[in-house]
């Protein structure tokens, strides 16, 4: 495990792993309650993807916020935009196939990369009522690909069986503080294990079965340039606030 | 997104709209959503039923007395809600002269024809933001969340509301004017005739009725 004085923390590698997945020139979107994707987009634009077409739920298009806000619906995320993409316009764009990458969160993820953001416990007598999909059921099947992230990785969230399937579809990667999953032939497989974790820990803390037919590579360490960009765009470490 | 599509059905005057997505989601069964088949291509879509609010309340930075309202930055869902609801109440940080909006009518987000009432409500979005006038008051949001189960703390939270002082001043002014009017035995002009729920003219409330143009 890593501590406070280490040059990077596991959550930093969640953000950087997502940033690395973004391609220059593609159209990427993040919605509400999405601090990690917001920071990842800002890092990618600063490094390898300056031509990213970055959209957000605050209506921003390639915006230049003066500082990243705590809420990813904050109008600051549209500051510097030369146009406002209204929420209807964004959903329409995605539903007609015009968005390459959508970032989504999840309370639970299963081995197929499906997500639950609706209820914990039996749906008719829920133990916890979650805020709901916020469009995930529409975005996940219609986006070119979906990158799911969680700031926590345990058997209560990475489950064999979801309490409720909120969204299913084009999940490409699932990024956690332990590893990066990639969906191959409909199943999540470990693509890389963060250097702060281990294959044993990933297996121990994952509730669904993982193919281990060959060794899992380590996620590349954060580079100095990545860490610099990360700390420049998020100097107050908003990324530590993401719900676990 | 199902909610937005239901609102769009209401705005368009149809009883449902097809929506892309939802494949593999338990929401379809849980919400009792049905599907429709495209008569041209045979493709199947989830059909979202119309969702028509009786009222939408939309807070904006600027509106005129007729209800023309401007939103700066993203309209989020406000533009759609104003079109989906049977009637809309606009609450505004400040009331501006009509001529000010008429200089750039394309900047008006909610046109007067959709609006039943206008309320002047400074800091009406607090502790949320009203772009570009003020940002989210995050410490106040935290105070609100921690005060929910504590009446004293909640009263303290409410007392911090930035518009409170202004409204108290308004109330005092209204009371003084009423006293003066009574003293001079002049009859106060009756508040404008308005229908049903909008008939609550307060000190800082400017009401304009939609009258017979109510939709839906």
GROMACS .gro file of C-alpha atoms in nm:
model
  460
    1UNK     CA    1   0.000   0.000   0.000
    2UNK     CA    2   0.099   0.358  -0.043
    3UNK     CA    3   0.103   0.634   0.213
    4UNK     CA    4   0.063   1.005   0.228
    5UNK     CA    5   0.422   1.092   0.144
    6UNK     CA    6   0.452   0.872  -0.160
    7UNK     CA    7   0.486   1.053  -0.491
    8UNK     CA    8   0.152   0.908  -0.605
    9UNK     CA    9  -0.149   0.730  -0.461
   10UNK     CA   10  -0.365   0.454  -0.611
   11UNK     CA   11  -0.640   0.706  -0.693
   12UNK     CA   12  -0.386   0.894  -0.907
   13UNK     CA   13  -0.338   0.582  -1.115
   14UNK     CA   14  -0.717   0.550  -1.158
   15UNK     CA   15  -0.718   0.899  -1.308
   16UNK     CA   16  -0.404   0.845  -1.517
   17UNK     CA   17  -0.523   0.508  -1.647
   18UNK     CA   18  -0.837   0.677  -1.776
   19UNK     CA   19  -0.642   0.969  -1.919
   20UNK     CA   20  -0.413   0.727  -2.107
   21UNK     CA   21  -0.718   0.565  -2.271
   22UNK     CA   22  -0.832   0.892  -2.428
   23UNK     CA   23  -0.735   0.943  -2.791
   24UNK     CA   24  -0.649   1.275  -2.948
   25UNK     CA   25  -0.941   1.402  -3.156
   26UNK     CA   26  -1.210   1.173  -3.019
   27UNK     CA   27  -1.531   1.303  -2.859
   28UNK     CA   28  -1.545   1.223  -2.489
   29UNK     CA   29  -1.808   1.305  -2.227
   30UNK     CA   30  -1.846   1.297  -1.852
   31UNK     CA   31  -2.161   1.363  -1.650
   32UNK     CA   32  -2.260   1.431  -1.292
   33UNK     CA   33  -2.068   1.303  -0.990
   34UNK     CA   34  -1.762   1.240  -1.207
   35UNK     CA   35  -1.459   1.396  -1.044
   36UNK     CA   36  -1.219   1.124  -1.162
   37UNK     CA   37  -1.321   1.148  -1.531
   38UNK     CA   38  -1.318   1.530  -1.511
   39UNK     CA   39  -0.958   1.526  -1.391
   40UNK     CA   40  -0.863   1.253  -1.642
   41UNK     CA   41  -0.998   1.458  -1.932
   42UNK     CA   42  -0.807   1.767  -1.816
   43UNK     CA   43  -0.484   1.564  -1.785
   44UNK     CA   44  -0.524   1.403  -2.128
   45UNK     CA   45  -0.587   1.742  -2.292
   46UNK     CA   46  -0.268   1.873  -2.134
   47UNK     CA   47  -0.059   1.574  -2.243
   48UNK     CA   48  -0.124   1.348  -2.540
   49UNK     CA   49  -0.475   1.455  -2.644
   50UNK     CA   50  -0.481   1.835  -2.688
   51UNK     CA   51  -0.734   1.788  -2.967
   52UNK     CA   52  -0.978   1.589  -2.754
   53UNK     CA   53  -1.334   1.708  -2.806
   54UNK     CA   54  -1.424   1.730  -2.440
   55UNK     CA   55  -1.795   1.752  -2.351
   56UNK     CA   56  -1.952   1.768  -2.007
   57UNK     CA   57  -2.295   1.780  -1.846
   58UNK     CA   58  -2.247   2.146  -1.754
   59UNK     CA   59  -2.273   2.218  -2.128
   60UNK     CA   60  -1.901   2.276  -2.178
   61UNK     CA   61  -1.732   2.204  -2.509
   62UNK     CA   62  -1.353   2.222  -2.486
   63UNK     CA   63  -1.400   2.458  -2.196
   64UNK     CA   64  -1.119   2.614  -1.995
   65UNK     CA   65  -1.238   2.626  -1.635
   66UNK     CA   66  -1.031   2.859  -1.420
   67UNK     CA   67  -1.017   2.583  -1.159
   68UNK     CA   68  -1.179   2.241  -1.155
   69UNK     CA   69  -1.492   2.250  -0.935
   70UNK     CA   70  -1.603   2.003  -0.668
   71UNK     CA   71  -1.927   1.932  -0.846
   72UNK     CA   72  -1.906   1.819  -1.206
   73UNK     CA   73  -2.234   1.997  -1.284
   74UNK     CA   74  -2.081   2.329  -1.180
   75UNK     CA   75  -2.127   2.594  -1.454
   76UNK     CA   76  -1.754   2.662  -1.420
   77UNK     CA   77  -1.710   2.357  -1.643
   78UNK     CA   78  -1.857   2.557  -1.931
   79UNK     CA   79  -1.629   2.857  -1.873
   80UNK     CA   80  -1.438   2.943  -2.188
   81UNK     CA   81  -1.665   2.735  -2.412
   82UNK     CA   82  -1.753   2.908  -2.738
   83UNK     CA   83  -2.082   2.718  -2.746
   84UNK     CA   84  -2.309   2.553  -2.493
   85UNK     CA   85  -2.413   2.196  -2.556
   86UNK     CA   86  -2.750   2.169  -2.386
   87UNK     CA   87  -2.831   1.846  -2.210
   88UNK     CA   88  -3.086   1.754  -2.477
   89UNK     CA   89  -2.829   1.819  -2.747
   90UNK     CA   90  -2.573   1.600  -2.575
   91UNK     CA   91  -2.806   1.304  -2.523
   92UNK     CA   92  -2.926   1.334  -2.881
   93UNK     CA   93  -2.567   1.334  -3.004
   94UNK     CA   94  -2.487   1.020  -2.807
   95UNK     CA   95  -2.808   0.839  -2.899
   96UNK     CA   96  -2.742   0.894  -3.267
   97UNK     CA   97  -2.394   0.750  -3.235
   98UNK     CA   98  -2.192   1.072  -3.224
   99UNK     CA   99  -1.998   1.027  -2.899
  100UNK     CA  100  -1.687   0.810  -2.893
  101UNK     CA  101  -1.627   0.774  -2.520
  102UNK     CA  102  -1.858   0.816  -2.222
  103UNK     CA  103  -1.738   0.795  -1.863
  104UNK     CA  104  -1.975   0.636  -1.614
  105UNK     CA  105  -1.962   0.542  -1.250
  106UNK     CA  106  -2.115   0.244  -1.072
  107UNK     CA  107  -2.204   0.120  -0.726
  108UNK     CA  108  -2.176  -0.238  -0.847
  109UNK     CA  109  -2.011  -0.391  -1.153
  110UNK     CA  110  -2.049  -0.751  -1.267
  111UNK     CA  111  -1.822  -0.977  -1.473
  112UNK     CA  112  -1.986  -0.862  -1.797
  113UNK     CA  113  -1.915  -0.498  -1.713
  114UNK     CA  114  -2.281  -0.425  -1.649
  115UNK     CA  115  -2.349  -0.166  -1.377
  116UNK     CA  116  -2.591  -0.097  -1.096
  117UNK     CA  117  -2.653   0.260  -0.985
  118UNK     CA  118  -3.017   0.207  -0.883
  119UNK     CA  119  -3.062   0.001  -0.564
  120UNK     CA  120  -2.867  -0.212  -0.319
  121UNK     CA  121  -3.069  -0.504  -0.189
  122UNK     CA  122  -3.390  -0.644  -0.337
  123UNK     CA  123  -3.534  -0.387  -0.581
  124UNK     CA  124  -3.880  -0.410  -0.424
  125UNK     CA  125  -3.740  -0.366  -0.069
  126UNK     CA  126  -3.410  -0.185  -0.126
  127UNK     CA  127  -3.158  -0.154   0.152
  128UNK     CA  128  -3.018   0.156  -0.015
  129UNK     CA  129  -3.184   0.360  -0.285
  130UNK     CA  130  -2.911   0.501  -0.504
  131UNK     CA  131  -2.943   0.824  -0.704
  132UNK     CA  132  -3.021   0.640  -1.026
  133UNK     CA  133  -2.874   0.605  -1.369
  134UNK     CA  134  -2.878   0.964  -1.487
  135UNK     CA  135  -2.898   0.841  -1.841
  136UNK     CA  136  -2.655   0.548  -1.806
  137UNK     CA  137  -2.909   0.303  -1.952
  138UNK     CA  138  -2.918   0.513  -2.266
  139UNK     CA  139  -2.553   0.614  -2.283
  140UNK     CA  140  -2.392   0.275  -2.225
  141UNK     CA  141  -2.548   0.101  -2.526
  142UNK     CA  142  -2.526   0.402  -2.760
  143UNK     CA  143  -2.179   0.545  -2.687
  144UNK     CA  144  -1.891   0.418  -2.897
  145UNK     CA  145  -1.739   0.288  -2.575
  146UNK     CA  146  -1.786   0.338  -2.205
  147UNK     CA  147  -1.513   0.368  -1.944
  148UNK     CA  148  -1.641   0.286  -1.596
  149UNK     CA  149  -1.451   0.394  -1.287
  150UNK     CA  150  -1.478   0.339  -0.914
  151UNK     CA  151  -1.265   0.480  -0.634
  152UNK     CA  152  -1.305   0.157  -0.439
  153UNK     CA  153  -1.255  -0.210  -0.524
  154UNK     CA  154  -1.412  -0.480  -0.307
  155UNK     CA  155  -1.638  -0.781  -0.323
  156UNK     CA  156  -1.934  -0.566  -0.227
  157UNK     CA  157  -1.897  -0.362  -0.547
  158UNK     CA  158  -1.737  -0.609  -0.792
  159UNK     CA  159  -2.000  -0.878  -0.774
  160UNK     CA  160  -2.098  -1.200  -0.941
  161UNK     CA  161  -2.460  -1.091  -0.947
  162UNK     CA  162  -2.587  -0.732  -0.956
  163UNK     CA  163  -2.879  -0.644  -0.729
  164UNK     CA  164  -3.020  -0.454  -1.028
  165UNK     CA  165  -2.895  -0.403  -1.385
  166UNK     CA  166  -2.913  -0.029  -1.449
  167UNK     CA  167  -2.700  -0.021  -1.762
  168UNK     CA  168  -2.547  -0.270  -2.000
  169UNK     CA  169  -2.370  -0.235  -2.330
  170UNK     CA  170  -2.049  -0.098  -2.470
  171UNK     CA  171  -1.828  -0.115  -2.164
  172UNK     CA  172  -1.468  -0.113  -2.277
  173UNK     CA  173  -1.267  -0.064  -1.957
  174UNK     CA  174  -1.335  -0.060  -1.585
  175UNK     CA  175  -1.072   0.127  -1.386
  176UNK     CA  176  -1.026   0.080  -1.010
  177UNK     CA  177  -0.760   0.161  -0.747
  178UNK     CA  178  -0.629  -0.195  -0.792
  179UNK     CA  179  -0.636  -0.263  -1.164
  180UNK     CA  180  -0.770  -0.196  -1.511
  181UNK     CA  181  -1.029  -0.440  -1.647
  182UNK     CA  182  -1.087  -0.471  -2.020
  183UNK     CA  183  -1.398  -0.632  -2.159
  184UNK     CA  184  -1.307  -0.906  -2.406
  185UNK     CA  185  -1.574  -1.123  -2.565
  186UNK     CA  186  -1.830  -1.000  -2.318
  187UNK     CA  187  -1.628  -1.068  -2.001
  188UNK     CA  188  -1.414  -0.838  -1.788
  189UNK     CA  189  -1.053  -0.951  -1.781
  190UNK     CA  190  -0.764  -0.797  -1.594
  191UNK     CA  191  -0.562  -0.588  -1.837
  192UNK     CA  192  -0.308  -0.463  -1.583
  193UNK     CA  193  -0.256  -0.456  -1.208
  194UNK     CA  194  -0.140  -0.131  -1.048
  195UNK     CA  195   0.208  -0.150  -0.891
  196UNK     CA  196   0.051  -0.052  -0.557
  197UNK     CA  197  -0.155  -0.373  -0.563
  198UNK     CA  198  -0.100  -0.736  -0.660
  199UNK     CA  199  -0.276  -1.009  -0.858
  200UNK     CA  200  -0.357  -1.183  -0.530
  201UNK     CA  201  -0.526  -0.870  -0.395
  202UNK     CA  202  -0.726  -0.823  -0.716
  203UNK     CA  203  -0.854  -1.183  -0.697
  204UNK     CA  204  -0.922  -1.152  -0.324
  205UNK     CA  205  -1.125  -0.835  -0.365
  206UNK     CA  206  -1.316  -0.925  -0.683
  207UNK     CA  207  -1.645  -1.112  -0.652
  208UNK     CA  208  -1.660  -1.247  -1.006
  209UNK     CA  209  -1.435  -1.507  -1.167
  210UNK     CA  210  -1.129  -1.382  -1.355
  211UNK     CA  211  -0.945  -1.561  -1.634
  212UNK     CA  212  -0.586  -1.613  -1.521
  213UNK     CA  213  -0.456  -1.809  -1.817
  214UNK     CA  214  -0.154  -1.581  -1.844
  215UNK     CA  215   0.024  -1.342  -1.608
  216UNK     CA  216  -0.127  -0.996  -1.569
  217UNK     CA  217   0.111  -0.714  -1.657
  218UNK     CA  218   0.169  -0.423  -1.421
  219UNK     CA  219   0.008  -0.088  -1.499
  220UNK     CA  220   0.289   0.145  -1.607
  221UNK     CA  221   0.401   0.374  -1.326
  222UNK     CA  222   0.297   0.738  -1.347
  223UNK     CA  223   0.556   0.932  -1.540
  224UNK     CA  224   0.694   1.259  -1.403
  225UNK     CA  225   0.511   1.443  -1.682
  226UNK     CA  226   0.184   1.273  -1.592
  227UNK     CA  227   0.222   1.352  -1.223
  228UNK     CA  228   0.308   1.711  -1.302
  229UNK     CA  229   0.001   1.749  -1.525
  230UNK     CA  230  -0.217   1.578  -1.265
  231UNK     CA  231  -0.105   1.807  -0.987
  232UNK     CA  232  -0.135   2.114  -1.207
  233UNK     CA  233  -0.494   2.047  -1.311
  234UNK     CA  234  -0.599   1.919  -0.968
  235UNK     CA  235  -0.374   2.091  -0.714
  236UNK     CA  236  -0.632   2.057  -0.435
  237UNK     CA  237  -0.667   1.681  -0.493
  238UNK     CA  238  -1.040   1.685  -0.569
  239UNK     CA  239  -0.975   1.331  -0.688
  240UNK     CA  240  -0.952   1.223  -0.324
  241UNK     CA  241  -1.316   1.329  -0.273
  242UNK     CA  242  -1.463   1.068  -0.506
  243UNK     CA  243  -1.706   0.852  -0.312
  244UNK     CA  244  -1.565   0.515  -0.216
  245UNK     CA  245  -3.273   1.027  -1.966
  246UNK     CA  246  -3.610   0.855  -1.964
  247UNK     CA  247  -3.738   1.154  -1.769
  248UNK     CA  248  -3.609   1.397  -2.031
  249UNK     CA  249  -3.770   1.194  -2.308
  250UNK     CA  250  -4.100   1.191  -2.117
  251UNK     CA  251  -4.075   1.569  -2.086
  252UNK     CA  252  -4.002   1.598  -2.457
  253UNK     CA  253  -4.312   1.394  -2.535
  254UNK     CA  254  -4.510   1.643  -2.326
  255UNK     CA  255  -4.344   1.937  -2.502
  256UNK     CA  256  -4.429   1.787  -2.840
  257UNK     CA  257  -4.786   1.704  -2.750
  258UNK     CA  258  -4.755   1.329  -2.802
  259UNK     CA  259  -4.835   1.054  -2.554
  260UNK     CA  260  -4.497   0.880  -2.581
  261UNK     CA  261  -4.166   0.897  -2.761
  262UNK     CA  262  -3.930   0.620  -2.868
  263UNK     CA  263  -3.584   0.632  -2.716
  264UNK     CA  264  -3.252   0.478  -2.816
  265UNK     CA  265  -3.071   0.258  -2.566
  266UNK     CA  266  -3.203   0.074  -2.261
  267UNK     CA  267  -3.095  -0.263  -2.401
  268UNK     CA  268  -3.025  -0.508  -2.120
  269UNK     CA  269  -3.141  -0.271  -1.845
  270UNK     CA  270  -3.370  -0.386  -1.562
  271UNK     CA  271  -3.516  -0.035  -1.566
  272UNK     CA  272  -3.743  -0.137  -1.854
  273UNK     CA  273  -3.927  -0.394  -1.639
  274UNK     CA  274  -3.895  -0.199  -1.314
  275UNK     CA  275  -4.057   0.110  -1.467
  276UNK     CA  276  -4.310  -0.092  -1.666
  277UNK     CA  277  -4.177   0.051  -1.992
  278UNK     CA  278  -4.315  -0.102  -2.311
  279UNK     CA  279  -4.161  -0.117  -2.656
  280UNK     CA  280  -4.278  -0.005  -2.997
  281UNK     CA  281  -4.182  -0.136  -3.337
  282UNK     CA  282  -4.084   0.109  -3.609
  283UNK     CA  283  -4.338   0.048  -3.885
  284UNK     CA  284  -4.075   0.129  -4.150
  285UNK     CA  285  -3.769  -0.066  -4.037
  286UNK     CA  286  -3.918  -0.308  -3.783
  287UNK     CA  287  -3.660  -0.189  -3.529
  288UNK     CA  288  -3.777  -0.201  -3.168
  289UNK     CA  289  -3.753   0.094  -2.928
  290UNK     CA  290  -3.846   0.154  -2.568
  291UNK     CA  291  -4.150   0.384  -2.559
  292UNK     CA  292  -4.129   0.646  -2.286
  293UNK     CA  293  -4.470   0.776  -2.176
  294UNK     CA  294  -4.539   1.148  -2.164
  295UNK     CA  295  -4.434   1.317  -1.841
  296UNK     CA  296  -4.620   1.646  -1.810
  297UNK     CA  297  -4.566   1.850  -1.495
  298UNK     CA  298  -4.847   2.083  -1.395
  299UNK     CA  299  -4.586   2.341  -1.311
  300UNK     CA  300  -4.224   2.408  -1.387
  301UNK     CA  301  -4.032   2.651  -1.170
  302UNK     CA  302  -3.727   2.787  -1.343
  303UNK     CA  303  -3.477   3.017  -1.178
  304UNK     CA  304  -3.294   3.258  -1.406
  305UNK     CA  305  -3.061   3.556  -1.375
  306UNK     CA  306  -3.285   3.795  -1.570
  307UNK     CA  307  -3.649   3.815  -1.668
  308UNK     CA  308  -3.888   4.090  -1.768
  309UNK     CA  309  -4.234   4.151  -1.625
  310UNK     CA  310  -4.392   3.952  -1.907
  311UNK     CA  311  -4.192   3.640  -1.822
  312UNK     CA  312  -3.929   3.649  -2.094
  313UNK     CA  313  -3.633   3.483  -1.924
  314UNK     CA  314  -3.267   3.466  -2.002
  315UNK     CA  315  -3.033   3.190  -1.893
  316UNK     CA  316  -2.660   3.238  -1.931
  317UNK     CA  317  -2.443   2.930  -1.967
  318UNK     CA  318  -2.610   2.593  -1.984
  319UNK     CA  319  -2.989   2.577  -1.957
  320UNK     CA  320  -2.944   2.227  -1.810
  321UNK     CA  321  -3.305   2.096  -1.820
  322UNK     CA  322  -3.474   2.433  -1.761
  323UNK     CA  323  -3.542   2.510  -2.124
  324UNK     CA  324  -3.710   2.173  -2.172
  325UNK     CA  325  -3.903   2.187  -1.843
  326UNK     CA  326  -4.052   2.524  -1.937
  327UNK     CA  327  -4.180   2.368  -2.259
  328UNK     CA  328  -4.305   2.044  -2.105
  329UNK     CA  329  -4.501   2.184  -1.810
  330UNK     CA  330  -4.860   2.302  -1.842
  331UNK     CA  331  -4.749   2.630  -1.691
  332UNK     CA  332  -4.418   2.778  -1.585
  333UNK     CA  333  -4.319   3.007  -1.302
  334UNK     CA  334  -4.004   3.206  -1.364
  335UNK     CA  335  -3.808   3.317  -1.060
  336UNK     CA  336  -3.543   3.575  -1.141
  337UNK     CA  337  -3.245   3.733  -0.973
  338UNK     CA  338  -3.355   4.063  -1.117
  339UNK     CA  339  -3.638   4.203  -1.325
  340UNK     CA  340  -3.512   4.389  -1.630
  341UNK     CA  341  -3.695   4.619  -1.871
  342UNK     CA  342  -3.844   4.446  -2.170
  343UNK     CA  343  -3.636   4.667  -2.402
  344UNK     CA  344  -3.321   4.518  -2.258
  345UNK     CA  345  -3.425   4.169  -2.370
  346UNK     CA  346  -3.568   4.299  -2.698
  347UNK     CA  347  -3.223   4.412  -2.806
  348UNK     CA  348  -3.122   4.045  -2.839
  349UNK     CA  349  -3.441   3.839  -2.846
  350UNK     CA  350  -3.250   3.529  -2.956
  351UNK     CA  351  -3.087   3.526  -2.613
  352UNK     CA  352  -3.422   3.469  -2.442
  353UNK     CA  353  -3.441   3.107  -2.325
  354UNK     CA  354  -3.801   3.100  -2.203
  355UNK     CA  355  -4.044   3.313  -2.405
  356UNK     CA  356  -4.326   3.496  -2.230
  357UNK     CA  357  -4.596   3.292  -2.400
  358UNK     CA  358  -4.499   2.992  -2.188
  359UNK     CA  359  -4.489   3.176  -1.856
  360UNK     CA  360  -4.767   3.206  -1.597
  361UNK     CA  361  -4.591   3.410  -1.331
  362UNK     CA  362  -4.269   3.593  -1.262
  363UNK     CA  363  -4.120   3.619  -0.915
  364UNK     CA  364  -3.831   3.844  -0.827
  365UNK     CA  365  -3.612   3.621  -0.610
  366UNK     CA  366  -3.260   3.748  -0.546
  367UNK     CA  367  -3.022   3.464  -0.451
  368UNK     CA  368  -3.306   3.228  -0.537
  369UNK     CA  369  -3.072   2.950  -0.642
  370UNK     CA  370  -2.864   2.957  -0.325
  371UNK     CA  371  -2.685   2.742  -0.217
  372UNK     CA  372  -2.672   2.638  -0.581
  373UNK     CA  373  -2.529   2.864  -0.848
  374UNK     CA  374  -2.688   3.117  -1.077
  375UNK     CA  375  -2.443   3.161  -1.359
  376UNK     CA  376  -2.273   3.404  -1.400
  377UNK     CA  377  -2.385   3.592  -1.088
  378UNK     CA  378  -2.273   3.354  -0.817
  379UNK     CA  379  -2.115   3.013  -0.786
  380UNK     CA  380  -2.218   2.708  -0.584
  381UNK     CA  381  -2.179   2.780  -0.213
  382UNK     CA  382  -2.020   2.445  -0.127
  383UNK     CA  383  -1.975   2.516   0.246
  384UNK     CA  384  -2.347   2.604   0.265
  385UNK     CA  385  -2.436   2.278   0.090
  386UNK     CA  386  -2.236   2.095   0.356
  387UNK     CA  387  -2.408   2.289   0.634
  388UNK     CA  388  -2.743   2.203   0.480
  389UNK     CA  389  -2.658   1.832   0.465
  390UNK     CA  390  -2.536   1.821   0.823
  391UNK     CA  391  -2.833   2.025   0.952
  392UNK     CA  392  -3.109   1.808   0.807
  393UNK     CA  393  -3.183   1.625   1.133
  394UNK     CA  394  -3.128   1.921   1.363
  395UNK     CA  395  -3.389   2.198   1.379
  396UNK     CA  396  -3.158   2.450   1.545
  397UNK     CA  397  -2.881   2.394   1.295
  398UNK     CA  398  -3.133   2.408   1.012
  399UNK     CA  399  -3.268   2.742   1.135
  400UNK     CA  400  -2.913   2.871   1.148
  401UNK     CA  401  -2.855   2.745   0.796
  402UNK     CA  402  -3.166   2.926   0.671
  403UNK     CA  403  -3.071   3.246   0.854
  404UNK     CA  404  -2.751   3.253   0.649
  405UNK     CA  405  -2.938   3.271   0.323
  406UNK     CA  406  -2.796   3.573   0.141
  407UNK     CA  407  -3.131   3.698   0.009
  408UNK     CA  408  -3.294   3.705   0.350
  409UNK     CA  409  -3.187   4.056   0.447
  410UNK     CA  410  -3.310   4.193   0.116
  411UNK     CA  411  -3.647   4.023   0.151
  412UNK     CA  412  -3.687   4.145   0.509
  413UNK     CA  413  -3.624   4.497   0.381
  414UNK     CA  414  -3.888   4.439   0.112
  415UNK     CA  415  -4.136   4.318   0.372
  416UNK     CA  416  -4.067   4.620   0.587
  417UNK     CA  417  -4.116   4.851   0.290
  418UNK     CA  418  -4.441   4.680   0.199
  419UNK     CA  419  -4.568   4.704   0.553
  420UNK     CA  420  -4.479   5.074   0.570
  421UNK     CA  421  -4.653   5.146   0.237
  422UNK     CA  422  -4.961   4.959   0.353
  423UNK     CA  423  -4.966   5.160   0.676
  424UNK     CA  424  -4.932   5.486   0.486
  425UNK     CA  425  -5.208   5.385   0.248
  426UNK     CA  426  -5.439   5.294   0.534
  427UNK     CA  427  -5.355   5.619   0.712
  428UNK     CA  428  -5.450   5.827   0.411
  429UNK     CA  429  -5.760   5.611   0.362
  430UNK     CA  430  -5.655   5.540   0.013
  431UNK     CA  431  -5.758   5.202  -0.106
  432UNK     CA  432  -5.467   4.987  -0.211
  433UNK     CA  433  -5.505   4.879  -0.567
  434UNK     CA  434  -5.613   4.516  -0.570
  435UNK     CA  435  -5.353   4.265  -0.670
  436UNK     CA  436  -5.390   4.162  -1.031
  437UNK     CA  437  -5.654   3.898  -1.086
  438UNK     CA  438  -5.478   3.569  -1.120
  439UNK     CA  439  -5.601   3.217  -1.136
  440UNK     CA  440  -5.565   2.940  -0.880
  441UNK     CA  441  -5.227   2.876  -0.724
  442UNK     CA  442  -5.055   3.182  -0.862
  443UNK     CA  443  -5.281   3.406  -0.658
  444UNK     CA  444  -5.029   3.456  -0.379
  445UNK     CA  445  -4.888   3.802  -0.436
  446UNK     CA  446  -4.609   3.860  -0.187
  447UNK     CA  447  -4.406   4.172  -0.131
  448UNK     CA  448  -4.148   4.089  -0.394
  449UNK     CA  449  -4.380   3.896  -0.621
  450UNK     CA  450  -4.470   4.021  -0.962
  451UNK     CA  451  -4.744   3.812  -1.108
  452UNK     CA  452  -4.860   3.797  -1.461
  453UNK     CA  453  -5.126   3.547  -1.556
  454UNK     CA  454  -5.117   3.323  -1.851
  455UNK     CA  455  -5.494   3.346  -1.876
  456UNK     CA  456  -5.664   3.140  -2.140
  457UNK     CA  457  -5.344   3.049  -2.313
  458UNK     CA  458  -5.278   2.763  -2.068
  459UNK     CA  459  -5.160   2.467  -2.258
  460UNK     CA  460  -5.200   2.098  -2.208
   0.00000   0.00000   0.00000
